[in-house]
Each structure stands twice: as C-alpha cells, then as structure tokens.
Short mmCIF file of C-alpha atoms and ligand atoms in Angstrom, two decimals:
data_model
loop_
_atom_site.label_atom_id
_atom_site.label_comp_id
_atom_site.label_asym_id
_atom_site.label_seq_id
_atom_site.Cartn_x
_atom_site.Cartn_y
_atom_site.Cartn_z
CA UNK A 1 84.57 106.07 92.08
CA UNK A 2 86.61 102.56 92.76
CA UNK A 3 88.62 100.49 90.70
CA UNK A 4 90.35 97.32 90.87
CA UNK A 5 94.07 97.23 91.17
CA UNK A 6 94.39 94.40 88.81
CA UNK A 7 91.46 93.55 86.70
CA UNK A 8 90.66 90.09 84.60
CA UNK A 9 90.32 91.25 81.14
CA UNK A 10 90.78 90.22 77.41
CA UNK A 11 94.02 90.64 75.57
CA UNK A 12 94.01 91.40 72.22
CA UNK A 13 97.78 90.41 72.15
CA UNK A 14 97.02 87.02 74.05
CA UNK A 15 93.86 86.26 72.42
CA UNK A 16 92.61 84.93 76.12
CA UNK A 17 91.61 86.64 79.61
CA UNK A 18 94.71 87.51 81.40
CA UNK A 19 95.48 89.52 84.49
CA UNK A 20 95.68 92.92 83.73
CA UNK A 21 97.75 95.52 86.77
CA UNK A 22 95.60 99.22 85.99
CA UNK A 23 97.23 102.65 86.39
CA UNK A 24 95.34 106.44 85.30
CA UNK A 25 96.48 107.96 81.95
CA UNK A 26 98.29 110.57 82.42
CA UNK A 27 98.73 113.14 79.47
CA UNK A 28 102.62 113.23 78.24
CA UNK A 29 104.57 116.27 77.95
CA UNK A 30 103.42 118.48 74.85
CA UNK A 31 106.78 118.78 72.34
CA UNK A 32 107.06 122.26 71.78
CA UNK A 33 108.12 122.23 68.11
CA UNK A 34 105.01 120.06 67.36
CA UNK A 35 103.25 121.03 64.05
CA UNK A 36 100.29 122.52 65.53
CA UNK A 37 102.66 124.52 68.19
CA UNK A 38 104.48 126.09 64.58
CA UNK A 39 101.57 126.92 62.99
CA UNK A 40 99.99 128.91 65.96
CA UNK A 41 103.57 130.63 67.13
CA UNK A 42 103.44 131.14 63.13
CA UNK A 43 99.81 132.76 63.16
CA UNK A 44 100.60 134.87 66.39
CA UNK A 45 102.98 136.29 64.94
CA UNK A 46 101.91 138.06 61.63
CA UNK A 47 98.99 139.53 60.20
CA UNK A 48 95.36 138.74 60.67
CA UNK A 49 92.89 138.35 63.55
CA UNK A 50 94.21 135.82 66.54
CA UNK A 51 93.75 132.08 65.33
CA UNK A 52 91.99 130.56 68.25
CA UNK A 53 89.16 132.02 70.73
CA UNK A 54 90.38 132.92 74.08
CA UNK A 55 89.28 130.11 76.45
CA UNK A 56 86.30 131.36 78.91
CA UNK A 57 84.91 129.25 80.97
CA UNK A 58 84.48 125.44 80.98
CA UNK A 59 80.96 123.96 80.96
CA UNK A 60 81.79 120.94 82.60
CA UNK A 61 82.71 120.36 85.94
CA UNK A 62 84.64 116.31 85.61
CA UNK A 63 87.57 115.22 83.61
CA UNK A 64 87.14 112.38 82.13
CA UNK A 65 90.01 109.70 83.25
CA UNK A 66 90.80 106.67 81.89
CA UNK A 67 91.93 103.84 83.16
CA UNK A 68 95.36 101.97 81.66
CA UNK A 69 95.50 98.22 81.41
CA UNK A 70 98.68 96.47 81.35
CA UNK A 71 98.59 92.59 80.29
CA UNK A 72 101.15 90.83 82.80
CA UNK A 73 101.83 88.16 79.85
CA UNK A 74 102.86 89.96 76.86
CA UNK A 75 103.37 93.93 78.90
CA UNK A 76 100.94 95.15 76.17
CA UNK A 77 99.19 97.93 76.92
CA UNK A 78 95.35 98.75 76.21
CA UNK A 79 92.72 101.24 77.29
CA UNK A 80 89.74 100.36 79.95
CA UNK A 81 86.33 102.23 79.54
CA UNK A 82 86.65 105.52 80.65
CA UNK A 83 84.68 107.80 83.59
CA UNK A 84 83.73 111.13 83.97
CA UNK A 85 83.79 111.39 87.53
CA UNK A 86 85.71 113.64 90.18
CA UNK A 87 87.81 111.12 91.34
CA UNK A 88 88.86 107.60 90.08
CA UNK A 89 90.42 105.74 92.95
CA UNK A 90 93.07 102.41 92.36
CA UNK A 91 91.94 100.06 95.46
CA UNK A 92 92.91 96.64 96.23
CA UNK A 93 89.86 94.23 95.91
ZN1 LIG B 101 98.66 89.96 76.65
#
C-alpha cells in the first residue's frame, strides 16, 4: 500500500488543517527492568508452573503499521489510521 509523504490533516494542537510530514512507528527499545520484565524473571525463577504459554504459531500473516503524523506548526505528534497490510510504502505525491 501507498502513502503520502506529507498529508493535510487536522491538528488537535492547532485547532486547524495543517501540513502534516508522515513517518512508520517504529516500536522503542523494551527497558529491561520494566515491571512486567520483574515480575516474569520473578515467576521464572521460583516455584509453580511457567507464567506464560510458549508462543506457537501466529494466525495472522500482516503487521499492522501505523502511520506517524508530525504537525510542521507546533512539531506535535499524532497517530494516522492504521493498516494491516504487508507493506506500507512513504511516496511523494
Ligand atoms: Zn499543530
């Protein structure tokens, strides 16, 4: 799938249609002293059966990306409508 470079959208910031420049969302990197990361290393560790299933196989094929938004007025950034598709291409319109 295709997708405009910049895109005319509403700002929630601005209150008005303003040019927007779009980049893909990527995931950050995972802190690995976050809470849930504790609680599992926690779990693995001791007693008791293992805390999560073991991950098999994935029913769907697509990742879903998302599209980022950034307002060239205010720099705010905002979330498009996202696709799940097999590949989201940035092209110049
Ligand atoms: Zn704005």
């Amino acid at each position: 799938m295709k997708y405009p470079r910049t895109i005319n959208r509403y700002c929630p910031n601005c209150r008005s249609h303003k040019k927007h420049s779009v980049s893909l969302y990527k995931k950050g990197q995972e802190r690995a002293m976050n809470h849930g990361r504790r609680r599992l290393e926690k779990k693995k560790r001791g007693y008791g059966s293992f805390p999560k299933p073991i991950f098999h196989r994935n029913s769907k094929i697509n990742k879903r990306s998302t599209p980022l938004l950034e307002c060239s007025e205010c720099g705010k950034k905002q979330y498009a409508k996202s696709y799940r598709v097999k590949r989201l291409e940035l092209q110049e319109v």
